[in-house]
Coordinates of N, CA and C in Angstrom, one line a residue:
Q27 N 107.2 90.0 130.7 CA 106.4 89.1 130.5 C 107.8 87.9 131.3
V28 N 106.3 86.7 131.1 CA 106.5 85.1 132.5 C 106.4 84.1 131.1
Q29 N 107.5 83.4 131.8 CA 108.5 82.8 131.3 C 108.3 81.9 132.1
L30 N 107.9 80.6 131.3 CA 108.1 79.4 132.3 C 108.7 77.9 131.2
V31 N 109.9 76.7 132.3 CA 110.6 76.6 131.4 C 110.3 75.1 131.7
E32 N 109.9 73.9 131.0 CA 110.6 72.8 131.6 C 111.8 72.2 131.5
S33 N 112.7 71.3 132.8 CA 113.2 70.2 132.4 C 112.9 69.0 132.6
G34 N 113.5 67.7 132.4 CA 113.7 66.8 133.3 C 113.0 65.7 133.1
G35 N 112.4 65.6 131.1 CA 111.9 64.8 130.3 C 113.4 64.2 130.0
G36 N 112.3 62.4 129.6 CA 113.2 61.6 128.9 C 112.6 60.1 129.4
L37 N 112.5 59.8 128.6 CA 112.5 58.2 128.3 C 113.0 57.3 129.9
V38 N 111.8 57.0 130.6 CA 111.7 56.5 132.0 C 111.2 54.5 131.2
Q39 N 111.6 53.8 132.0 CA 110.4 51.9 131.9 C 109.7 52.4 132.7
P40 N 108.7 51.7 132.9 CA 107.8 51.3 133.5 C 108.3 51.0 135.2
G41 N 107.3 51.2 136.1 CA 108.0 51.7 137.3 C 108.8 52.6 137.7
G42 N 109.5 52.6 136.9 CA 110.6 53.7 137.2 C 109.7 55.5 137.8
S43 N 111.2 56.1 138.3 CA 111.1 57.7 139.0 C 111.5 58.3 137.6
L44 N 110.8 59.8 137.8 CA 111.7 60.4 137.0 C 111.0 61.6 137.2
R45 N 111.9 63.2 137.6 CA 111.2 64.5 138.1 C 111.7 65.3 137.3
L46 N 109.9 66.0 137.6 CA 110.2 67.7 136.3 C 109.8 68.7 137.1
S47 N 111.0 69.6 136.6 CA 111.1 70.7 137.0 C 110.4 72.1 136.0
C48 N 109.5 72.7 136.6 CA 109.6 74.0 135.8 C 110.3 75.6 136.4
A49 N 111.1 75.9 136.0 CA 111.5 77.4 136.2 C 110.5 78.5 136.0
A50 N 110.4 79.7 136.7 CA 109.4 80.5 136.5 C 110.4 81.8 136.1
S51 N 109.8 83.1 135.3 CA 110.6 84.3 135.7 C 109.8 84.7 136.8
R52 N 109.3 84.3 137.1 CA 109.0 85.7 138.7 C 108.7 84.7 139.5
M53 N 107.8 85.7 140.5 CA 108.4 84.7 142.0 C 107.1 83.2 142.5
I54 N 107.6 82.0 142.7 CA 106.6 81.4 142.1 C 105.6 81.4 143.2
S55 N 105.0 82.4 144.2 CA 104.5 82.6 145.6 C 103.4 83.7 144.9
R56 N 103.5 84.3 143.3 CA 102.7 85.8 143.2 C 101.1 84.5 142.1
F57 N 102.0 83.4 141.9 CA 101.1 82.9 140.9 C 99.2 82.2 141.7
N58 N 98.5 82.3 141.4 CA 97.1 81.6 142.2 C 97.1 80.6 142.1
V59 N 97.7 79.5 141.1 CA 98.2 78.5 140.8 C 99.2 78.1 139.9
M60 N 99.5 76.8 140.2 CA 100.9 76.5 138.7 C 100.5 75.0 138.9
G61 N 100.8 74.8 138.2 CA 100.4 72.9 138.1 C 101.1 72.1 136.6
W62 N 100.6 71.4 136.5 CA 101.2 70.1 135.3 C 100.0 69.5 134.4
Y63 N 100.3 70.2 133.0 CA 99.7 69.7 132.2 C 99.9 68.3 131.4
R64 N 99.6 67.5 130.9 CA 100.3 66.8 130.2 C 98.8 66.0 128.4
Q65 N 99.5 66.5 127.1 CA 98.9 65.9 126.4 C 99.1 64.9 126.0
A66 N 99.0 63.6 125.3 CA 99.5 62.1 124.9 C 98.6 62.8 123.8
P67 N 99.3 62.0 122.4 CA 99.5 62.4 121.8 C 98.4 61.8 120.5
G68 N 97.2 62.0 119.9 CA 95.8 62.1 119.8 C 94.7 62.4 120.9
K69 N 94.9 63.0 121.8 CA 94.5 63.3 123.4 C 94.5 64.4 123.5
V70 N 93.6 65.1 124.5 CA 93.3 66.3 125.1 C 94.1 66.4 125.9
R71 N 94.7 67.9 126.1 CA 95.4 68.1 127.4 C 94.6 68.3 128.3
E72 N 95.4 67.3 129.7 CA 94.8 67.2 130.9 C 95.4 67.2 132.2
S73 N 94.8 67.9 132.9 CA 95.8 68.8 133.7 C 96.0 67.1 134.8
V74 N 97.4 67.3 135.5 CA 97.6 65.7 136.3 C 97.9 66.7 137.8
A75 N 98.3 68.0 138.2 CA 98.3 68.3 140.0 C 98.6 69.4 139.0
R76 N 98.3 70.4 140.5 CA 98.0 71.9 139.9 C 98.9 72.1 142.4
I77 N 99.0 73.1 142.3 CA 99.3 73.8 143.6 C 98.4 75.4 143.1
V78 N 97.2 75.6 144.8 CA 96.6 76.8 144.4 C 96.9 77.9 145.9
G79 N 96.9 78.8 145.4 CA 97.5 79.4 146.7 C 99.3 79.4 147.3
G80 N 99.5 77.9 146.5 CA 100.4 77.8 147.6 C 101.0 76.6 148.5
V81 N 98.9 76.3 148.7 CA 99.1 75.6 149.7 C 98.1 74.3 149.5
S82 N 97.0 74.7 148.5 CA 96.0 73.1 148.8 C 96.8 72.5 147.6
T83 N 96.8 71.0 147.7 CA 97.2 70.2 146.0 C 96.2 69.9 145.5
Y84 N 95.9 69.7 144.3 CA 95.3 68.0 143.5 C 96.0 67.6 142.9
Y85 N 95.2 66.6 142.7 CA 96.1 65.6 141.3 C 94.3 64.8 140.5
A86 N 95.3 64.9 139.0 CA 94.3 63.6 138.9 C 93.8 61.9 139.3
D87 N 93.2 61.5 139.3 CA 92.5 60.3 139.9 C 94.1 59.2 139.1
S88 N 94.9 59.4 138.4 CA 95.0 58.6 137.1 C 96.5 58.6 138.4
V89 N 97.1 59.9 138.5 CA 98.2 59.6 139.4 C 98.2 59.7 140.8
K90 N 97.6 59.3 141.1 CA 97.3 59.8 142.8 C 98.3 59.1 143.7
G91 N 98.7 59.0 144.2 CA 99.4 58.8 145.4 C 100.8 57.9 144.4
R92 N 100.7 58.2 143.3 CA 102.0 58.3 142.4 C 103.3 59.9 141.8
F93 N 102.7 60.8 141.8 CA 103.5 62.1 141.3 C 102.7 62.7 142.7
T94 N 104.1 63.6 143.0 CA 103.4 64.3 144.5 C 103.9 66.2 143.3
I95 N 103.3 66.9 143.0 CA 103.6 68.4 143.0 C 104.4 68.9 144.2
S96 N 105.1 70.6 144.3 CA 105.9 70.7 145.4 C 106.1 71.7 144.4
G97 N 106.0 73.1 145.7 CA 107.1 74.0 144.8 C 108.0 74.8 145.8
D98 N 109.2 75.3 145.4 CA 110.4 75.6 145.5 C 110.5 77.1 146.2
N99 N 109.9 77.8 146.6 CA 110.0 78.9 147.1 C 111.2 79.7 146.7
A100 N 112.6 79.4 147.1 CA 114.0 80.1 147.1 C 113.8 80.0 145.3
N101 N 113.7 79.1 144.7 CA 114.6 78.3 143.0 C 113.1 79.1 142.5
N102 N 112.2 79.3 142.6 CA 111.2 79.4 142.1 C 111.1 78.6 140.8
T103 N 110.6 77.4 141.6 CA 110.8 76.1 140.6 C 109.3 75.1 141.3
V104 N 108.5 75.0 140.1 CA 107.5 73.9 140.6 C 108.6 72.7 139.5
N105 N 107.8 71.4 140.9 CA 108.0 70.2 140.4 C 107.2 69.6 140.8
L106 N 107.4 68.5 139.7 CA 106.4 67.1 139.4 C 107.7 65.6 139.9
E107 N 107.1 65.0 140.5 CA 108.1 63.9 141.4 C 107.0 63.0 140.7
M108 N 107.4 62.2 139.9 CA 106.5 60.8 139.6 C 107.1 59.3 139.6
M109 N 106.8 58.7 140.4 CA 107.1 57.5 140.8 C 106.1 56.3 139.7
N110 N 107.4 55.1 140.2 CA 106.0 54.1 139.5 C 105.5 54.6 138.0
V111 N 105.9 54.6 137.2 CA 104.8 55.3 136.2 C 105.0 54.7 135.7
K112 N 103.5 54.8 134.4 CA 103.2 53.5 133.4 C 103.1 54.4 132.2
P113 N 103.1 53.0 131.1 CA 102.7 53.3 129.5 C 102.0 54.7 129.8
E114 N 101.1 54.6 130.3 CA 99.7 55.4 130.0 C 100.3 56.9 130.8
D115 N 101.3 57.3 131.3 CA 101.7 58.1 131.6 C 102.7 58.9 130.4
T116 N 103.2 58.4 129.3 CA 103.6 58.5 127.8 C 102.2 59.8 127.0
A117 N 103.7 61.1 127.5 CA 102.8 62.3 126.9 C 104.1 64.1 127.1
V118 N 103.6 64.5 126.1 CA 104.3 65.7 126.7 C 103.9 66.3 127.6
Y119 N 104.4 67.0 128.9 CA 103.6 67.4 130.0 C 104.2 69.3 129.8
Y120 N 103.5 69.9 130.4 CA 103.2 70.6 130.4 C 103.2 72.1 131.7
C121 N 104.1 73.2 131.6 CA 103.3 73.1 133.2 C 102.2 74.6 132.7
N122 N 101.7 74.9 134.0 CA 101.0 76.5 133.9 C 101.4 77.2 135.1
G123 N 100.7 78.5 135.0 CA 100.6 78.7 135.6 C 99.8 80.1 135.8
V124 N 98.7 80.6 137.1 CA 97.6 81.7 136.7 C 98.2 82.5 137.2
L125 N 98.0 83.6 136.8 CA 98.4 84.6 137.1 C 98.0 86.1 137.1
Y126 N 97.3 86.5 137.7 CA 96.7 87.9 137.8 C 94.8 87.8 136.1
G127 N 94.7 86.3 136.9 CA 94.2 85.5 135.5 C 94.2 84.9 134.2
V128 N 95.9 85.7 133.8 CA 96.2 84.6 132.9 C 96.8 83.8 132.7
N129 N 96.9 82.9 132.1 CA 97.3 81.1 131.9 C 98.3 82.0 131.2
Y130 N 99.7 80.9 132.1 CA 100.9 81.0 130.8 C 101.4 79.3 131.2
W131 N 102.1 79.1 129.9 CA 102.5 77.9 129.7 C 104.2 77.9 129.1
G132 N 104.5 76.6 129.7 CA 105.2 75.7 129.2 C 105.4 75.6 127.4
P133 N 106.9 75.6 127.2 CA 106.5 75.0 125.5 C 106.2 73.2 126.0
G134 N 106.6 73.3 126.7 CA 106.7 71.4 127.4 C 107.9 70.6 127.2
T135 N 108.2 69.6 127.9 CA 109.2 68.1 127.3 C 108.3 67.1 127.5
Q136 N 108.6 66.5 126.9 CA 108.5 64.7 126.3 C 108.7 63.7 127.8
V137 N 107.4 62.9 128.0 CA 107.9 62.2 128.9 C 107.4 60.4 127.9
T138 N 108.8 59.8 128.4 CA 107.8 58.4 127.8 C 107.9 57.3 128.5
V139 N 107.5 56.0 127.8 CA 107.3 55.3 129.9 C 107.6 54.4 128.3
S140 N 108.4 53.5 128.3 CA 108.2 52.1 127.6 C 109.9 51.7 128.2
S141 N 109.7 50.2 127.9 CA 110.9 49.1 128.0 C 111.6 49.1 126.8

């Protein structure tokens, strides 16, 4: 049973910072891909950032230069550092992992950017 659990969401002011963490029940080095998605009300779920093969990182254009994804092998977590957040970053953020071709999802954590 593979489990992913997000933490770190909350309310943050525009221009502020927030750090999301995803704890995995398996060694993250085993996953082919680990990443973060988000879904805003009335919108489809979209990819935010991902790590492929534990090395290559990819970001959505909307978050490039503001968000940073990183893996912590010692703690089996994948983190998303969010800086200079904007109201349009408001969404439920989901951790995703691909292991042996199977997608696993966390339950999500709410991020609200508002003054």
